[in-house]
Each structure stands twice: as structure tokens, then as C-alpha cells.
Amino acid sequence: MKHYDDKTVHELDLMAVKIRKHVIEMLYRAKSGHPGGSLSAVDALVALYFHHMNHNPKKPCDPNRDRFILSKGHAVPALYGVLAESGYFPVKELKRLREINCMLQGHPVCTYVPGIEASTGSLGHGLSFANGVALAGWLDKKDYNVYVMLGDGETDEGQVWEAAAVASHYKLKHLTAFIDRNYLQIDGNTEDVLRLESVRKRWGSFGWYVIEIDGHDMKQILDALDEANNHKNQPTVIVLNTVKGKGVSFMENNVDFHGVPPNEMEYNIAMKELNFLQEKLEANN
Amino acid sequence: MVNPRNAYGETLLKMGKKHPNLVVLDADLSKSTKTIIFAKKYPERFFEMGIAEANMMSTAAGLASCGKIPFVSTFAVFATGRVYDQIRMDIAYSEANVKIFATHGGISVGKDGASHQMIEDLALMRVLPNMTVLAPSDATQTGKIVELMAESKGPMYARVGRANAPIIYKEKELKDLKIGKGITVEDGSDVSIIACGTMVEPALDARKRLKKSGISARIIDMHTIKPLDVDLVKKCAKETNAIITAEEHSIIGGLGSAVAEIIADNNIPIKFKRMGVPDKFAESGEPKDLLEKYKLNEKHIVNVSIKLVK
Ligand SMILES: Cc1ncc(C[n+]2csc(CCOP(=O)(O)OP(=O)(O)O)c2C)c(N)n1
Ligand SMILES: [Mg+2]
């Protein structure tokens, strides 16, 4: 069962470029923040907020809404971009990321921004939080879905695996986790820092239903989300094979752009590349 | 301006050479904490633990139980709050010879926001039995303190900020530095400003401005928050008319609280004021703007001093 057509996919791809431009713009202005992990997360966030999730920016506290929790909080520029474009707050707020007396904090805070479900930034908490949200849904006999995104490096944290055990023990079928599998953290490649492979087998052995896809292929993301919702007796993890820094040539797979914003020259090149991508996509319409 | 974090990395190298038992653990932040300097020279004595701080703390305790001298580093938030029970059981309770060296303490961490601005660490560590708590004020003192940590027994916690800091001391001025003995950096008779870490420099600057207003301020660098130099606090209370404490930490539980406890327990009648981050989470922003908003800079030390003394 396909819930989308080619036009939808095209629009989502265009939105993803738009969000990437927001990310670069925000970080350049803020002169700080995390480009790499923001850019790798964009496509899945766009698929969730502009197609898949049941949510309403006018009613951010609707008890029946689907929830998304960004466990890898440092990627919040991507989420702010998506929330602003969805209508949770004015797009012009993005300009003030990380400024004093401003809504958009360097890491997500649920008491500051409509649409932010959980305060994160200390890695490893989000999946546990998502479990809590899913358990509450079960108690309240509600049907909402819970989505959470973790970094691959983040899954070094023991708490992630405590949460993985709980989710499968309680058969949290409304829960879907994304792993942003970009193979990089701060000190280097994930397999050099603290080996993660086999990611599939690990999650599988914890009792999760595992789907592995190209995390920058919109169709694959949409299909995986449908598959996750249709899978009815286990939590699902979608391993997104991604490229850290996706969309900006010199940031791609470059660990140096984990937490360093573009300088003026880099900003200009990045925007040029993204504009080019946008024009190319528009021409393909 | 030198970054105390660099002094930490360089001193680790020096102490690593001297002590073959010295080992270093980090949790995916070696480029920020500067343990990478040690890792490059002694890769076999450096353990990259991944983003898994709790595991790192208990592992360090195990290493220490076999005679190793583990230095454990990450940001102050993750080096204390994230791993409190591991520190409590495996390090403090067990009197393990583990040296926790944390960077990115205080609100001057800046734009990452309150999630990354650790303002409770001195309180959390101070309340643990057996724990020594340190907050060096410049790169020179950081180096000296790291040397002392490597060469004295027992659980210790030290924190520095994120930013570059002006140099206050020459190396030879610190040759007699002792853990638990505060430094009278400048003498004065009207008010004692007892500061630690990143607040020592602004206190020194404030002193110059106070002088112009006819106020003579004594500046104490209280690099050791625990065990606190009780004699020095008493001496200040006796010889000056007022005491101010200044720290880039919550107003609750840190240096100010420690000094207040001494004053209260000893029935010392003195004008007293604590300066610290008010009891709330701060926010993202430029460090200097945050320090102004939360009243932790030279200007505010001057204002508080004048108000208290007159
Ligand atoms: C508990 C905790 N430890 C350390 C950090 C510092 N930190 C921020 S991002 C990061 C690396 C994250 O890598 P990964 O999860 O792979 O994220 P991505 O590659 O998607 O950016 C680290 C160590 C943190 N935020 N929280
Ligand atoms: Mg990663």
C-alpha cells in the first residue's frame, strides 16, 4: 500500500533541500552548532513532518498527536527548520538560533519551543523518554505513534540498550526508532571509537524489528515508515544509512564538521551547492 | 590568553612520562578535553570509551584498584551528573585513586545552552565524602594542579571552563601550591573577595576599579573548594570587614555555600555576599553576554563590593 505519488516525493525532496539551506544559514549566523549530524538527519525529518506523522502545528499539545523525539539533540537545527516550515513558529525565528534571550536554544528544550517534545542534548536519553510516551499511549488506549531519532555514536550509551530492552519487553509496537547511521561521531569513525557492528544484529537480538535503508532516499524512507506502522507486535528500528554533512560537498563524511559551523567562504560555497541542487530538482518537475 | 584545557593536555603528557602507571580515559571528546595530546604520544595508555560515561567511570575505578592512575575526562555535565552513582560507589566510597578532570564548566560554555553549562558540579562533588574538589583559575595553575593530582592519592575532581583565560601566575609563583591551601593573590583590608576558577580574573580586575573608589579589596584564589582552607576564611573574616564569594556555579552548594558554612558554624559576625548563577538554568548566548545577564563579571563584583562595604 503506497500512500504517496511521485509528486509527493518530489515535493519532499525539495523541502529537504530547503531545510538544508536553513541549517547552513542558521549555523553560519550563530557561528556555532553542529552541521554534520543536522544535515544527515534532514530527509527522515522531512518525511515525518511533511508526510507521515499525524500532527497539527496549530495544536502542538493535541493528546492524540504522533510524537517525534530528537534524541541526538545537537541536530536540532534540522528539527527547528522542519518545525518552522511546518508552521510551529515563524521562519524568521531561525535567524536567532543560539542568541541570548531567544527561543531557539543550542539544544532542544521542551519548555521553550512548541513542537519540541523532549529536552535533549545529553545523549542517550531519548529512547527511554519515547518508551515512556509509548507506555502512556498504551495506558490511555490511544493510537498515536512515537518516533525517535538516535545518532549511531549515541548508541554507545548503555541507557540506549536498557531502553531497547524495555521497548521490546513491553512490545511497544507504536514505537519506531531511527538510527542515523553516518559512521561518524566526534573522535572519528564509529568502528574505531567503539565498534557498533553489527547494528542490525544487535537490535534484532534485543527483540526489535529491523529495517535498513538509504537514509537519503525519500521513497525508501516513506516505505519503511509504512512498514514500521504495519508491523504489529514489536518496536521497529529503521537504520538510516546516511552521509554526515549530506548535501554540502566538503562537509560530507568529514568529521571536522561535526561541531564547527561554516566560515564565510564555506557558507557561500555551501549555499551555492544547495541552490544548484534546488534548481536541478525544480527543473526535473 | 591560554586555554587551561591545553595546559591539562600538556601536563598529562609530562606526568605520563614520569609515571608509567598513568592512564587516560575519554568519552568521544578527546579533541575538546585535550586528552588527545596524551593519546597521540601514548596510544596504549589511552582508552577511548565511546559516548558511555557511566561505564568509563567504573572502568577507571577498576584500573585504579590495580595501581593505575586513571585521569578521566569529558565535559563537566557528563563527568558528574551523568555518572553520579558510579562516582559515588566506585570512586568516592571506594576511595579509588581516580582523577576526574572536567572541562566546559559554568555558563561561559555559551551557545550550546543550559544542557551543556554545568553549574551544579562543585556542589555534587563537594557533598561526596572522600572527594577533593578543585577549580583552577588559569593555565599555569591548571598545570600545577594536574601535577598534584597525579602525585597525591585519592578521588579528585577538577573543573575548568571552555574559554581561553588570561595568565594570572608565573610557574615559579606556584611552586609551593598545595591542594587545600588558598592563595592570597592581592592583599586588601576592606573586603575579601574569595573566588575560584574563571571568577578569579574578573575579581582581580574589579580590585583595580575598587581601588579608585577608595576600597581596598583582598583577592583570594580558592582553587580548592574541598577540603576548604578554613583558616584562610577565618583570617579574612578577622582582617577585612566583608567577604564576597564569586564562582561560575549555582549560588547553591558551591564555594559560596562552603564559605557560608564556615562563617555560620563559627558564629563569625561579618558582612557576607555570595555571587553565583541564580537558582535557574541559564540559556544559549555569547559567554560575555551571559556573564553580564547573570551578573558574574568585573562590573558586578565592583557593584556588589561597593554596596556591601559602604
Ligand atoms: C552524554 C553525552 N556525552 C557526550 C556528548 C558530546 N557529544 C555531542 S555530539 C557527540 C557525538 C555524537 O555522535 P553521533 O551520535 O554519531 O551523532 P551524529 O553523527 O549524528 O552527529 C558527542 C560525543 C553529549 N552531547 N552527551
Ligand atoms: Mg554519527
Coordinates of C-alpha atoms and ligand atoms in Angstrom, one line a residue:
Chain A
M1 CA 0.0 0.0 0.0
K2 CA 1.6 3.2 -1.2
H3 CA 0.5 6.5 0.5
Y4 CA 2.3 8.7 -1.9
D5 CA 2.9 9.5 -5.6
D6 CA 5.9 10.8 -7.4
K7 CA 4.8 14.4 -7.0
T8 CA 4.8 14.0 -3.2
V9 CA 8.3 12.6 -3.3
H10 CA 9.5 15.4 -5.4
E11 CA 8.0 18.0 -3.1
L12 CA 9.5 16.3 -0.1
D13 CA 12.9 16.2 -1.8
L14 CA 12.6 19.9 -2.5
M15 CA 11.7 20.6 1.1
A16 CA 14.7 18.6 2.3
V17 CA 17.0 21.0 0.2
K18 CA 15.1 24.0 1.7
I19 CA 15.8 22.6 5.2
R20 CA 19.4 22.0 4.5
K21 CA 19.7 25.7 3.4
H22 CA 18.1 26.7 6.6
V23 CA 20.6 24.6 8.6
I24 CA 23.6 26.2 6.8
E25 CA 22.1 29.7 7.2
M26 CA 21.4 29.2 10.9
L27 CA 24.7 27.8 11.8
Y28 CA 26.6 30.4 9.8
R29 CA 24.7 33.2 11.6
A30 CA 25.1 31.6 15.0
K31 CA 28.8 31.0 14.4
S32 CA 28.4 27.7 16.3
G33 CA 26.5 24.5 16.2
H34 CA 26.6 21.1 14.5
P35 CA 26.3 20.9 10.7
G36 CA 27.3 17.3 10.1
G37 CA 24.6 15.5 12.1
S38 CA 21.9 18.0 11.2
L39 CA 22.4 17.5 7.5
S40 CA 22.4 13.7 7.7
A41 CA 19.1 13.7 9.6
V42 CA 17.1 16.0 7.3
D43 CA 15.4 13.6 4.9
A44 CA 13.9 11.4 7.6
L45 CA 12.6 14.5 9.5
V46 CA 11.0 15.9 6.3
A47 CA 9.3 12.6 5.6
L48 CA 7.9 12.5 9.1
Y49 CA 6.7 16.1 9.4
F50 CA 5.6 16.8 5.8
H51 CA 4.0 13.5 5.0
H52 CA 3.9 10.7 7.6
M53 CA 3.1 12.0 11.0
N54 CA -0.3 12.9 12.3
H55 CA 0.4 16.4 13.8
N56 CA -1.0 19.8 13.8
P57 CA 1.2 22.9 14.3
K58 CA -1.9 24.8 15.5
K59 CA -2.4 22.2 18.2
P60 CA 1.1 21.2 19.4
C61 CA -0.4 19.7 22.6
D62 CA -3.1 17.6 21.0
P63 CA -3.2 14.5 23.1
N64 CA -3.7 12.3 20.0
R65 CA -0.8 13.7 18.0
D66 CA 2.1 11.5 16.9
R67 CA 5.3 12.4 18.7
F68 CA 8.8 12.8 17.5
I69 CA 11.7 12.9 19.9
L70 CA 15.2 14.0 18.8
S71 CA 17.5 12.1 21.0
K72 CA 20.6 13.4 19.2
G73 CA 19.7 16.9 20.3
H74 CA 22.7 18.5 18.7
A75 CA 21.0 18.0 15.3
V76 CA 18.2 20.4 16.4
P77 CA 18.9 23.0 13.6
A78 CA 17.3 20.4 11.2
L79 CA 14.3 20.0 13.5
Y80 CA 13.9 23.7 14.0
G81 CA 13.9 24.2 10.3
V82 CA 11.2 21.5 9.9
L83 CA 9.1 22.9 12.7
A84 CA 9.3 26.4 11.3
E85 CA 8.4 25.3 7.8
S86 CA 5.5 23.3 9.3
G87 CA 4.2 26.4 11.0
Y88 CA 5.0 25.8 14.7
F89 CA 6.7 29.2 14.8
P90 CA 7.7 31.9 12.3
V91 CA 10.5 31.0 9.9
K92 CA 12.2 34.3 10.8
E93 CA 12.9 33.0 14.3
L94 CA 15.5 30.7 12.8
K95 CA 17.8 33.7 12.3
R96 CA 18.1 33.9 16.1
L97 CA 19.4 30.4 16.8
R98 CA 21.6 30.4 19.9
E99 CA 21.2 34.1 20.6
I100 CA 20.7 35.3 24.2
N101 CA 17.1 35.9 25.2
C102 CA 15.9 33.8 22.3
M103 CA 13.6 30.8 21.9
L104 CA 15.9 28.6 19.8
Q105 CA 18.4 27.2 22.2
G106 CA 21.6 25.4 21.1
H107 CA 19.9 22.1 22.1
P108 CA 16.2 21.4 22.2
V109 CA 14.2 22.5 25.3
C110 CA 10.6 21.3 25.6
T111 CA 9.6 24.3 27.7
Y112 CA 10.9 26.8 25.1
V113 CA 9.6 25.8 21.7
P114 CA 6.2 24.5 20.6
G115 CA 6.7 21.1 18.9
I116 CA 9.7 20.1 20.9
E117 CA 8.6 17.1 22.8
A118 CA 11.7 16.4 24.9
S119 CA 14.7 18.4 26.2
T120 CA 17.8 16.7 24.9
G121 CA 21.5 17.4 24.3
S122 CA 22.8 14.9 26.8
L123 CA 23.0 11.8 24.6
G124 CA 21.3 8.5 25.4
H125 CA 18.0 9.7 27.0
G126 CA 15.6 9.9 24.0
L127 CA 14.7 6.3 23.5
S128 CA 13.8 5.9 27.2
F129 CA 11.7 9.0 27.0
A130 CA 10.0 7.7 23.9
N131 CA 9.3 4.4 25.7
G132 CA 7.5 6.5 28.4
V133 CA 5.4 8.2 25.8
A134 CA 4.5 4.9 24.2
L135 CA 3.6 3.3 27.5
A136 CA 1.4 6.3 28.3
G137 CA -0.3 5.8 25.0
W138 CA -1.0 2.2 25.8
L139 CA -2.4 3.1 29.3
D140 CA -4.6 5.8 27.8
K141 CA -5.7 3.5 25.0
K142 CA -4.5 5.9 22.4
D143 CA -3.3 5.1 18.9
Y144 CA -0.6 7.6 18.4
N145 CA 2.8 6.7 17.1
V146 CA 6.1 7.6 18.7
Y147 CA 9.2 8.3 16.7
V148 CA 12.7 8.9 18.0
M149 CA 16.0 9.5 16.3
L150 CA 19.3 8.5 17.7
G151 CA 22.8 9.1 16.4
D152 CA 24.9 6.0 15.7
G153 CA 27.6 7.1 18.1
E154 CA 24.9 7.8 20.6
T155 CA 24.1 4.1 20.8
D156 CA 27.4 3.7 22.7
E157 CA 25.4 4.8 25.7
G158 CA 24.3 1.9 28.0
Q159 CA 21.0 3.7 28.6
V160 CA 20.1 3.1 24.9
W161 CA 20.3 -0.6 25.4
E162 CA 18.3 -0.5 28.7
A163 CA 15.6 1.3 26.7
A164 CA 15.9 -1.1 23.8
A165 CA 15.2 -4.0 26.2
V166 CA 12.2 -2.2 27.8
A167 CA 10.7 -1.4 24.4
S168 CA 10.8 -5.0 23.2
H169 CA 9.8 -6.4 26.6
Y170 CA 6.6 -4.3 26.6
K171 CA 6.1 -4.9 22.8
L172 CA 5.9 -1.2 22.1
K173 CA 4.5 -1.6 18.6
H174 CA 3.7 2.1 18.2
L175 CA 7.4 2.9 18.7
T176 CA 9.8 3.5 15.8
A177 CA 13.4 4.4 16.3
F178 CA 15.7 5.8 13.6
I179 CA 19.4 5.3 13.8
D180 CA 21.2 7.9 11.8
R181 CA 24.0 5.6 10.6
N182 CA 26.5 8.0 9.3
Y183 CA 29.5 6.1 10.7
L184 CA 31.0 9.2 12.4
Q185 CA 31.0 10.6 15.9
I186 CA 33.4 13.2 17.2
D187 CA 36.7 11.3 17.8
G188 CA 36.4 9.6 14.5
N189 CA 34.7 6.6 12.7
T190 CA 32.3 4.8 14.9
E191 CA 34.0 1.5 14.3
D192 CA 37.3 2.9 15.5
V193 CA 35.9 4.7 18.5
L194 CA 33.8 1.9 19.8
R195 CA 32.7 -0.8 17.4
L196 CA 28.9 -0.9 16.7
E197 CA 28.7 -3.6 14.0
S198 CA 26.6 -5.5 13.5
V199 CA 24.0 -2.8 14.2
R200 CA 21.3 -5.0 12.6
K201 CA 22.1 -8.0 14.7
R202 CA 22.3 -6.0 17.9
W203 CA 18.9 -4.5 17.5
G204 CA 17.5 -7.8 16.2
S205 CA 18.8 -9.7 19.2
F206 CA 17.2 -7.1 21.5
G207 CA 13.8 -8.1 20.0
W208 CA 13.3 -5.3 17.5
Y209 CA 12.1 -5.5 14.0
V210 CA 14.9 -4.1 11.9
I211 CA 14.6 -2.2 8.6
E212 CA 17.8 -0.9 6.9
I213 CA 17.5 1.7 4.1
D214 CA 19.3 4.5 2.3
G215 CA 18.5 7.4 4.6
H216 CA 18.6 9.9 1.8
D217 CA 16.1 8.1 -0.5
M218 CA 12.7 9.6 0.2
K219 CA 10.8 6.7 -1.2
Q220 CA 12.7 4.2 0.9
I221 CA 12.0 6.3 4.0
L222 CA 8.3 6.5 3.3
D223 CA 8.1 2.8 2.6
A224 CA 10.0 2.0 5.7
L225 CA 7.7 4.2 7.8
D226 CA 4.6 2.4 6.4
E227 CA 6.3 -1.0 7.1
A228 CA 7.0 0.1 10.6
N229 CA 3.4 1.1 11.3
N230 CA 2.1 -2.1 9.8
H231 CA 4.4 -4.3 11.8
K232 CA 2.3 -5.1 14.8
N233 CA 4.0 -6.9 17.6
Q234 CA 7.4 -5.3 18.1
P235 CA 9.1 -2.0 18.2
T236 CA 10.8 -1.1 14.9
V237 CA 14.2 0.3 14.3
I238 CA 14.9 1.9 10.9
V239 CA 18.7 2.0 10.3
L240 CA 19.2 5.0 8.0
N241 CA 22.4 4.7 6.1
T242 CA 23.4 8.3 5.8
V243 CA 26.2 10.6 5.0
K244 CA 27.3 13.0 7.7
G245 CA 27.2 16.5 6.2
K246 CA 24.9 15.3 3.3
G247 CA 24.4 17.9 0.6
V248 CA 27.5 20.1 1.1
S249 CA 30.5 18.5 -0.7
F250 CA 33.2 19.5 1.7
M251 CA 31.1 18.6 4.8
E252 CA 30.2 15.1 3.6
N253 CA 31.9 12.4 5.6
N254 CA 34.1 15.0 7.2
V255 CA 34.4 14.6 10.9
D256 CA 35.8 18.1 11.2
F257 CA 32.3 19.5 10.5
H258 CA 30.7 17.7 13.4
G259 CA 30.5 20.7 15.6
V260 CA 32.1 23.5 13.6
P261 CA 30.0 26.0 11.6
P262 CA 30.9 27.2 8.1
N263 CA 33.0 30.3 7.8
E264 CA 32.0 32.9 5.2
M265 CA 33.8 31.3 2.3
E266 CA 32.4 27.9 3.2
Y267 CA 29.0 29.3 3.7
N268 CA 29.0 30.8 0.2
I269 CA 30.1 27.5 -1.4
A270 CA 27.6 25.5 0.6
M271 CA 24.7 27.8 -0.4
K272 CA 25.8 27.7 -4.0
E273 CA 25.8 23.9 -4.0
L274 CA 22.4 23.7 -2.3
N275 CA 20.9 26.3 -4.6
F276 CA 22.2 24.4 -7.6
L277 CA 20.6 21.2 -6.2
Q278 CA 17.4 23.0 -5.7
E279 CA 17.3 24.4 -9.3
K280 CA 18.1 20.9 -10.6
L281 CA 15.3 19.4 -8.7
E282 CA 12.9 22.2 -9.8
A283 CA 13.9 21.6 -13.4
N284 CA 13.0 18.0 -13.0
N285 CA 9.5 18.7 -12.1
Chain B
M1 CA 45.5 34.1 26.9
V2 CA 46.0 30.4 27.1
N3 CA 43.4 27.7 27.3
P4 CA 43.5 25.8 30.6
R5 CA 42.4 22.7 28.7
N6 CA 45.6 22.8 26.7
A7 CA 47.6 23.1 30.0
Y8 CA 45.8 19.9 31.1
G9 CA 46.7 18.0 27.9
E10 CA 50.3 19.2 28.1
T11 CA 50.7 18.3 31.7
L12 CA 49.2 14.9 31.2
L13 CA 52.0 14.3 28.7
K14 CA 54.6 15.4 31.2
M15 CA 53.1 13.3 34.0
G16 CA 52.6 10.4 31.7
K17 CA 56.3 10.4 31.0
K18 CA 57.1 10.5 34.7
H19 CA 54.5 7.9 35.8
P20 CA 54.2 4.9 33.6
N21 CA 51.1 3.9 35.6
L22 CA 49.2 7.0 34.4
V23 CA 46.4 6.1 32.1
V24 CA 43.8 8.4 30.4
L25 CA 40.1 7.7 29.5
D26 CA 37.8 9.8 27.4
A27 CA 34.3 9.6 26.1
D28 CA 34.4 10.8 22.5
L29 CA 35.5 14.3 23.4
S30 CA 39.3 14.0 23.3
K31 CA 39.7 16.9 20.9
S32 CA 37.8 19.2 23.3
T33 CA 39.2 18.0 26.6
K34 CA 42.7 17.9 25.0
T35 CA 43.4 14.3 26.2
I36 CA 44.2 13.8 22.5
I37 CA 47.6 15.3 23.2
F38 CA 48.3 12.3 25.5
A39 CA 46.6 9.9 23.2
K40 CA 48.9 10.7 20.4
K41 CA 52.0 10.1 22.4
Y42 CA 50.9 7.2 24.5
P43 CA 48.2 5.4 22.5
E44 CA 48.5 2.2 24.5
R45 CA 47.7 4.1 27.7
F46 CA 44.8 6.0 26.3
F47 CA 41.3 4.4 26.4
E48 CA 38.7 5.8 24.1
M49 CA 35.5 4.7 25.8
G50 CA 32.9 6.0 23.3
I51 CA 29.9 8.0 24.4
A52 CA 29.4 6.0 27.5
E53 CA 30.4 8.0 30.6
A54 CA 29.0 5.8 33.3
N55 CA 30.9 2.8 32.1
M56 CA 34.0 5.0 31.8
M57 CA 33.9 6.0 35.5
S58 CA 33.5 2.4 36.8
T59 CA 36.2 1.2 34.4
A60 CA 38.6 3.9 35.8
A61 CA 37.9 2.6 39.3
G62 CA 38.8 -0.9 38.3
L63 CA 42.1 0.4 36.7
A64 CA 42.8 2.3 39.9
S65 CA 42.3 -0.8 42.0
C66 CA 45.2 -2.3 40.2
G67 CA 47.6 0.6 40.9
K68 CA 47.0 2.6 37.7
I69 CA 46.5 6.3 38.0
P70 CA 43.5 7.0 35.7
F71 CA 42.7 10.5 34.5
V72 CA 39.1 10.6 33.3
S73 CA 37.9 13.4 31.1
T74 CA 34.7 14.7 29.5
F75 CA 32.6 17.8 29.8
A76 CA 31.6 18.7 33.4
V77 CA 27.9 17.9 32.8
F78 CA 28.8 14.3 31.7
A79 CA 31.6 14.0 34.2
T80 CA 29.4 14.5 37.3
G81 CA 25.6 14.4 36.9
R82 CA 25.5 11.8 34.1
V83 CA 27.6 9.4 36.2
Y84 CA 26.9 10.3 39.8
D85 CA 26.2 6.9 41.2
Q86 CA 29.3 5.4 39.5
I87 CA 31.4 8.1 41.1
R88 CA 29.7 7.7 44.5
M89 CA 30.1 3.9 44.7
D90 CA 33.2 3.0 42.7
I91 CA 35.3 6.1 43.3
A92 CA 34.3 8.1 46.4
Y93 CA 33.1 5.3 48.6
S94 CA 35.9 3.0 47.5
E95 CA 38.5 5.7 47.9
A96 CA 39.7 4.9 44.4
N97 CA 42.7 6.9 43.1
V98 CA 40.7 8.2 40.2
K99 CA 41.3 11.8 38.9
I100 CA 38.3 13.3 37.2
F101 CA 39.3 16.2 35.1
A102 CA 36.2 18.0 33.6
T103 CA 36.2 20.8 31.0
H104 CA 33.3 23.1 30.0
G105 CA 32.2 24.1 33.5
G106 CA 30.0 27.1 34.0
I107 CA 27.7 29.3 31.9
S108 CA 30.6 30.7 29.8
V109 CA 30.3 27.5 27.8
G110 CA 27.9 29.8 25.9
K111 CA 25.8 29.0 22.9
D112 CA 25.3 25.2 23.4
G113 CA 22.9 26.3 26.1
A114 CA 21.9 25.2 29.6
S115 CA 22.1 21.4 28.7
H116 CA 25.9 21.8 28.4
Q117 CA 26.5 24.5 31.0
M118 CA 27.4 22.7 34.2
I119 CA 26.6 24.8 37.2
E120 CA 26.0 22.1 39.8
D121 CA 29.2 20.0 39.6
L122 CA 31.1 21.6 42.5
A123 CA 28.0 21.0 44.7
L124 CA 27.6 17.4 43.6
M125 CA 31.2 16.6 44.1
R126 CA 31.6 18.5 47.3
V127 CA 28.9 16.6 49.0
L128 CA 30.6 13.3 48.4
P129 CA 32.8 12.0 51.3
N130 CA 36.5 11.5 50.3
M131 CA 36.2 13.7 47.3
T132 CA 38.7 16.6 46.7
V133 CA 37.2 19.4 44.6
L134 CA 39.3 21.7 42.6
A135 CA 38.7 24.7 40.2
P136 CA 42.0 26.1 38.9
S137 CA 41.9 29.7 37.6
D138 CA 44.4 29.9 34.8
A139 CA 46.6 27.6 32.6
T140 CA 49.6 27.8 34.9
Q141 CA 47.6 26.8 37.9
T142 CA 45.8 24.1 35.9
G143 CA 49.2 22.5 35.0
K144 CA 50.3 22.6 38.6
I145 CA 47.1 21.2 39.9
V146 CA 47.2 18.3 37.4
E147 CA 50.7 17.5 38.6
L148 CA 49.5 17.5 42.2
M149 CA 46.5 15.3 41.3
A150 CA 48.8 12.8 39.6
E151 CA 51.0 12.7 42.7
S152 CA 48.5 12.6 45.5
K153 CA 46.3 9.7 46.5
G154 CA 42.5 9.6 46.5
P155 CA 39.4 10.6 44.5
M156 CA 39.7 14.1 43.0
Y157 CA 37.6 16.2 40.8
A158 CA 38.8 19.3 38.9
R159 CA 37.0 21.5 36.5
V160 CA 37.9 24.3 34.1
G161 CA 35.9 26.3 31.7
R162 CA 35.7 26.2 28.0
A163 CA 37.3 29.5 27.0
N164 CA 40.8 30.8 26.8
A165 CA 41.8 32.6 30.0
P166 CA 44.4 35.3 30.8
I167 CA 47.5 34.1 32.6
I168 CA 47.5 35.1 36.3
Y169 CA 50.6 33.2 37.5
K170 CA 54.1 32.6 36.6
E171 CA 55.2 29.0 37.1
K172 CA 57.6 29.8 39.9
E173 CA 54.9 31.6 41.8
L174 CA 53.1 28.4 42.2
K175 CA 56.0 26.1 43.2
D176 CA 54.6 25.8 46.7
L177 CA 51.0 25.4 45.7
K178 CA 49.1 23.0 47.9
I179 CA 45.8 21.4 47.5
G180 CA 43.6 22.7 50.3
K181 CA 45.6 26.0 50.7
G182 CA 44.1 29.1 49.1
I183 CA 46.2 31.8 47.6
T184 CA 46.1 35.4 48.6
V185 CA 46.7 36.9 45.2
E186 CA 46.4 40.5 46.3
D187 CA 46.1 41.9 49.8
G188 CA 43.5 44.3 51.0
S189 CA 41.7 45.4 54.1
D190 CA 38.1 46.4 53.4
V191 CA 36.7 43.3 51.6
S192 CA 37.9 39.8 50.8
I193 CA 36.8 38.5 47.5
I194 CA 37.1 34.8 47.6
A195 CA 36.9 33.4 44.1
C196 CA 37.6 30.3 42.2
G197 CA 38.2 29.2 38.6
T198 CA 37.0 31.6 35.9
M199 CA 36.0 34.2 38.5
V200 CA 39.5 35.0 39.8
E201 CA 40.5 37.1 36.9
P202 CA 37.4 39.3 37.0
A203 CA 37.9 39.7 40.7
L204 CA 41.4 40.9 40.1
D205 CA 40.1 43.4 37.6
A206 CA 37.4 44.5 40.0
R207 CA 40.1 45.2 42.6
K208 CA 41.7 47.8 40.4
R209 CA 38.4 49.6 39.9
L210 CA 37.5 49.4 43.6
K211 CA 40.8 51.0 44.4
K212 CA 39.8 54.1 42.5
S213 CA 36.6 54.2 44.6
G214 CA 38.8 54.0 47.7
I215 CA 38.0 50.4 48.6
S216 CA 40.8 48.0 49.3
A217 CA 40.0 44.5 48.2
R218 CA 41.8 41.3 49.1
I219 CA 41.6 38.7 46.4
I220 CA 41.7 35.0 47.4
D221 CA 42.1 32.3 44.7
M222 CA 40.3 29.4 46.4
H223 CA 41.3 26.8 43.9
T224 CA 40.4 24.0 46.3
I225 CA 36.7 24.0 47.2
K226 CA 37.1 20.9 49.3
P227 CA 38.9 20.5 51.6
L228 CA 38.3 24.2 52.1
D229 CA 41.0 26.4 53.6
V230 CA 39.1 27.1 56.8
D231 CA 42.0 29.0 58.4
L232 CA 42.2 31.4 55.4
V233 CA 38.5 32.1 55.5
K234 CA 38.7 32.9 59.3
K235 CA 41.7 35.1 58.7
C236 CA 39.9 37.0 56.0
A237 CA 36.9 37.4 58.4
K238 CA 39.2 38.8 61.0
E239 CA 41.3 41.1 58.9
T240 CA 38.7 42.5 56.5
N241 CA 35.2 43.9 57.1
A242 CA 33.3 41.9 54.5
I243 CA 33.5 38.7 52.5
I244 CA 32.3 38.1 49.0
T245 CA 32.5 34.8 47.2
A246 CA 32.4 34.5 43.4
E247 CA 32.1 31.4 41.3
E248 CA 30.8 30.4 37.9
H249 CA 28.5 27.9 39.5
S250 CA 25.0 27.7 41.0
I251 CA 24.5 30.0 44.0
I252 CA 23.6 26.8 45.8
G253 CA 26.1 24.3 47.1
G254 CA 29.5 25.5 45.7
L255 CA 32.3 27.7 47.0
G256 CA 29.8 30.3 48.4
S257 CA 27.9 27.7 50.4
A258 CA 31.2 26.2 51.7
V259 CA 32.4 29.6 52.9
A260 CA 28.9 30.4 54.4
E261 CA 29.0 27.2 56.3
I262 CA 32.3 28.2 57.9
I263 CA 31.0 31.6 58.8
A264 CA 27.8 30.3 60.3
D265 CA 29.4 27.4 62.2
N266 CA 31.9 29.7 63.8
N267 CA 29.4 32.5 64.7
I268 CA 31.5 34.9 62.7
P269 CA 29.7 38.3 62.5
I270 CA 30.7 39.7 59.1
K271 CA 29.0 41.2 56.1
F272 CA 28.8 38.5 53.5
K273 CA 27.5 38.1 50.0
R274 CA 27.6 35.1 47.6
M275 CA 27.9 35.7 43.8
G276 CA 27.0 32.8 41.6
V277 CA 24.4 31.7 39.0
P278 CA 20.9 32.3 40.4
D279 CA 18.9 29.2 41.1
K280 CA 17.8 28.6 37.4
F281 CA 19.0 27.1 34.2
A282 CA 20.7 29.7 32.1
E283 CA 20.5 29.7 28.3
S284 CA 22.3 30.0 25.0
G285 CA 24.3 33.1 24.2
E286 CA 27.7 34.7 23.8
P287 CA 29.7 34.0 27.0
K288 CA 30.2 37.7 27.8
D289 CA 26.5 38.5 27.3
L290 CA 25.6 35.6 29.6
L291 CA 28.1 36.6 32.3
E292 CA 26.6 40.1 32.2
K293 CA 23.0 38.9 32.3
Y294 CA 23.7 36.5 35.2
K295 CA 25.8 39.2 36.9
L296 CA 29.1 37.4 37.0
N297 CA 31.7 39.8 35.8
E298 CA 34.1 42.5 36.9
K299 CA 31.4 45.2 36.9
H300 CA 29.0 43.2 39.1
I301 CA 31.8 42.3 41.5
V302 CA 32.5 46.0 41.8
N303 CA 28.8 46.9 42.4
V304 CA 28.4 44.2 45.0
S305 CA 31.5 45.2 46.8
I306 CA 30.6 48.8 47.0
K307 CA 27.1 48.0 48.2
L308 CA 28.4 45.6 50.8
V309 CA 31.3 47.8 52.2
K310 CA 29.5 51.1 52.5
Ligands
LIG1 C1 26.0 12.1 27.2 C2 26.8 12.9 26.2 N1 28.1 12.7 26.1 C3 28.8 13.4 25.2 C4 28.2 14.4 24.4 C5 29.0 15.2 23.5 N2 28.7 14.9 22.1 C6 27.8 15.7 21.4 S1 27.5 15.0 19.8 C7 28.6 13.8 20.1 C8 28.8 12.7 19.0 C9 27.5 12.1 18.6 O1 27.8 11.2 17.5 P1 26.5 10.6 16.8 O2 25.6 10.1 17.8 O3 27.0 9.6 15.8 O4 25.8 11.8 16.1 P2 25.9 12.4 14.6 O5 27.0 11.7 13.9 O6 24.6 12.1 14.1 O7 26.1 13.9 14.8 C10 29.1 13.8 21.4 C11 30.1 12.9 21.9 C12 26.8 14.6 24.6 N3 26.2 15.5 24.0 N4 26.2 13.9 25.5
MG2 MG 27.1 9.6 13.8

